Coordinates of C-alpha atoms in Angstrom, one line a residue:
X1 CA -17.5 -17.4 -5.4
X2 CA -20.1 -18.7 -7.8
X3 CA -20.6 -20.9 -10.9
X4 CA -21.4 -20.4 -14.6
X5 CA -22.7 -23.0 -16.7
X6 CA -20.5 -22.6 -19.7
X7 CA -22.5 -25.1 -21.5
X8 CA -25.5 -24.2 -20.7
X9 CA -27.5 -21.1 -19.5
X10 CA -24.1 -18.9 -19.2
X11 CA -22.4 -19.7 -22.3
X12 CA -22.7 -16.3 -23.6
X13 CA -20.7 -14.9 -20.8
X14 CA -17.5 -13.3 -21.3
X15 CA -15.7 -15.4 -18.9
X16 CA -16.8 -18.5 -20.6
X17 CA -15.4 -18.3 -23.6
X18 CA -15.2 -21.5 -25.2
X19 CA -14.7 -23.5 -22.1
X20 CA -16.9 -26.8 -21.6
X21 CA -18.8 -27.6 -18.4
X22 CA -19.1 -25.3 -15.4
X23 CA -16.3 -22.6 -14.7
X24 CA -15.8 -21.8 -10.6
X25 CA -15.2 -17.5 -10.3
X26 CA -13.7 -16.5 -6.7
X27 CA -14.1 -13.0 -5.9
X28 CA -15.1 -11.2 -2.6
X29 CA -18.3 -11.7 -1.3
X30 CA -18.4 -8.3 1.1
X31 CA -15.3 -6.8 2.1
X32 CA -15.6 -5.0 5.5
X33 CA -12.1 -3.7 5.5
X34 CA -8.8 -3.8 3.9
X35 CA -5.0 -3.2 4.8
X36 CA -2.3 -2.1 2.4
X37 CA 1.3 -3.3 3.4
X38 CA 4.4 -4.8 1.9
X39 CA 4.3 -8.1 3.3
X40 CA 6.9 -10.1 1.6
X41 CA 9.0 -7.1 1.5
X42 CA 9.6 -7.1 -1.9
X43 CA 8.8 -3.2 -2.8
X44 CA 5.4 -3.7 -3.5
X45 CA 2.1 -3.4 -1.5
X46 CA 0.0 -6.4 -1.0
X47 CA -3.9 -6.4 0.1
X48 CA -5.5 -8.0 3.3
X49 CA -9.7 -7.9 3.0
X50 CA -11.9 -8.9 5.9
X51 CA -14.6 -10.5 4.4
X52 CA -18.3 -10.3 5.7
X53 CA -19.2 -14.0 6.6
X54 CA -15.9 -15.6 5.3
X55 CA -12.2 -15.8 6.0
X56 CA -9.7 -13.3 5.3
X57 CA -8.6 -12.7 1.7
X58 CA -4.6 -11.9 1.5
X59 CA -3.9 -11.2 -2.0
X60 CA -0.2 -10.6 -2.8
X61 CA 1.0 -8.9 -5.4
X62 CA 3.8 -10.3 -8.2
X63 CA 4.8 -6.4 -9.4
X64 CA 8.1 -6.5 -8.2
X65 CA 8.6 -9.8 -9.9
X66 CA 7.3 -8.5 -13.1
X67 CA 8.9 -5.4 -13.0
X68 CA 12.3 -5.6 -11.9
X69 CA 14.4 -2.5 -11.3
X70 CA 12.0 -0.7 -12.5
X71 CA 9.8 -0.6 -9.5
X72 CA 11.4 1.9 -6.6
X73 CA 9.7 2.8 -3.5
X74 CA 11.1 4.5 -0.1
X75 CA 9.2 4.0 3.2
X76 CA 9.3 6.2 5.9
X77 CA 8.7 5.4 9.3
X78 CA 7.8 8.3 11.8
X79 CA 8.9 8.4 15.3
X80 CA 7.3 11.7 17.4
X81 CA 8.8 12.8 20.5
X82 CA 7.1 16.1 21.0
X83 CA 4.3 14.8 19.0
X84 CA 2.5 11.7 19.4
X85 CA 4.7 8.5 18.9
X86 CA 3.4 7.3 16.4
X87 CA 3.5 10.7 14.5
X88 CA -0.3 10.3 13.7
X89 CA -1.4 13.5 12.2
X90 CA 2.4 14.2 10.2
X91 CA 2.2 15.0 7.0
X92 CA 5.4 13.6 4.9
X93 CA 6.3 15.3 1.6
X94 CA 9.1 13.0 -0.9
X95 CA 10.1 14.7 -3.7
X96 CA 12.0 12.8 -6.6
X97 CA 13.7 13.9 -9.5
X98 CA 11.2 17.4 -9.5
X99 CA 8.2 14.8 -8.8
X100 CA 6.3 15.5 -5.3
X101 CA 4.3 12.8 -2.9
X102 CA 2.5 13.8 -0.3
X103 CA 0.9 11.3 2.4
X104 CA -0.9 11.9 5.5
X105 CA 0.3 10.1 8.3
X106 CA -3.6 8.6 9.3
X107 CA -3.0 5.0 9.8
X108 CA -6.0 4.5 8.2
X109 CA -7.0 2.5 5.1
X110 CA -10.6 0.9 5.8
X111 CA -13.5 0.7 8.4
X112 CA -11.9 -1.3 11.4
X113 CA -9.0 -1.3 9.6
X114 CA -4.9 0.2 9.9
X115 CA -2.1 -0.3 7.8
X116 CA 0.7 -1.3 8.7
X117 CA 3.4 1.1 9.3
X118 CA 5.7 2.9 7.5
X119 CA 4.2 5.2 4.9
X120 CA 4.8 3.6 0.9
X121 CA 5.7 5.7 -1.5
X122 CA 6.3 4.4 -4.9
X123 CA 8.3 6.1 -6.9
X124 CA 8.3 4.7 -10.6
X125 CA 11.5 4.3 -12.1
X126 CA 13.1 7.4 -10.4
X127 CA 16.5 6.1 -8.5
X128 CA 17.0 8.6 -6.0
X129 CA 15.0 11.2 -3.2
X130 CA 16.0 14.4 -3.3
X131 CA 14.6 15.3 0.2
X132 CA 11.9 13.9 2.8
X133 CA 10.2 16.8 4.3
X134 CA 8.0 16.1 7.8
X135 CA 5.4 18.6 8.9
X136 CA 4.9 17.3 12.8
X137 CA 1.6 17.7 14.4
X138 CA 3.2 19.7 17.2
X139 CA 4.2 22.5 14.3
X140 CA 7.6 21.5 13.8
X141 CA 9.3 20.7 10.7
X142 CA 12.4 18.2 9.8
X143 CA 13.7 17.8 6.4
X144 CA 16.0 15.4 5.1
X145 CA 18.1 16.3 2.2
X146 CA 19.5 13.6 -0.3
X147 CA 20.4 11.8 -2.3
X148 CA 18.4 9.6 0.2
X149 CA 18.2 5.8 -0.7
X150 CA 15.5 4.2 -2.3
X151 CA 13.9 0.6 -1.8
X152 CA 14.4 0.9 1.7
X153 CA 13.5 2.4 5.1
X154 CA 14.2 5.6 5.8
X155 CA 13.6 6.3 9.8
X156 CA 12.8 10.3 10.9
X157 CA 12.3 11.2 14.0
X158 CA 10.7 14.0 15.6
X159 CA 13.5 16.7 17.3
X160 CA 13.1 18.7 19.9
X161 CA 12.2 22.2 19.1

């Protein structure tokens, strides 16, 4: 955070405006990492930071709330059996109404960081998946074919070849 003296010195700043006094401005000092994830479960992805020095910043975001039925995701969570469990290294296609989303299944998201699991896809205001295709890392492939369900889970599992 720091502090603008709207009155004085700073009064030419933009975030000053016409505002008498001092004006307080939080923002991150030195983010180290970050997580995506949905943690109200409300369709759309909130933000964890590690801060340098400082606690942890959650910000969570009001989109859904804003947006209505206009916001539609599906999540898909990965289960390997010939592959690693986790299905780290998958590589999951979604196609929507002709629209396609491809995600690497890394886990990753910042230094010392992982998101929480299942992949997020957001899809707009498209209502329905036409198909959820999984390349494995042990070379397989499973496809799903819809309509699949939106603003939900969808769960895939790894088959045996």
């Amino acid at each position: 955070w720091f502090e603008l003296a709207c009155a004085h010195g700073d009064r030419d700043h933009a975030l000053c405006g016409n505002q008498p006094g001092s004006l307080v401005v939080h923002s991150a000092l030195a983010s180290r990492s970050s997580v995506l994830m949905d943690l109200d479960d409300d369709g759309d992805l909130d933000l964890v930071t590690a801060e340098f020095g400082d606690v942890p910043q959650v910000l969570v975001s009001d989109l859904a709330d804003k947006r209505g039925a206009a916001l539609n995701f599906v999540k898909v969570k990965l289960t390997g059996t010939t592959s690693n469990q986790d299905a780290f290294g998958a590589v999951v296609t979604v196609t929507a109404a002709g629209q396609r989303w491809v995600q690497v299944h890394d886990g990753k998201s910042g230094y010392l960081a992982q998101s929480r699991l299942p992949l997020y896809f957001g899809l707009g205001a498209r209502t329905r998946v036409e198909a959820i295709e999984v390349s494995w890392p042990s070379g397989h492939t499973s496809r799903l074919a819809g309509p699949l369900p939106v603003n939900g889970l969808v769960e895939v599992t790894e088959s045996a070849p």
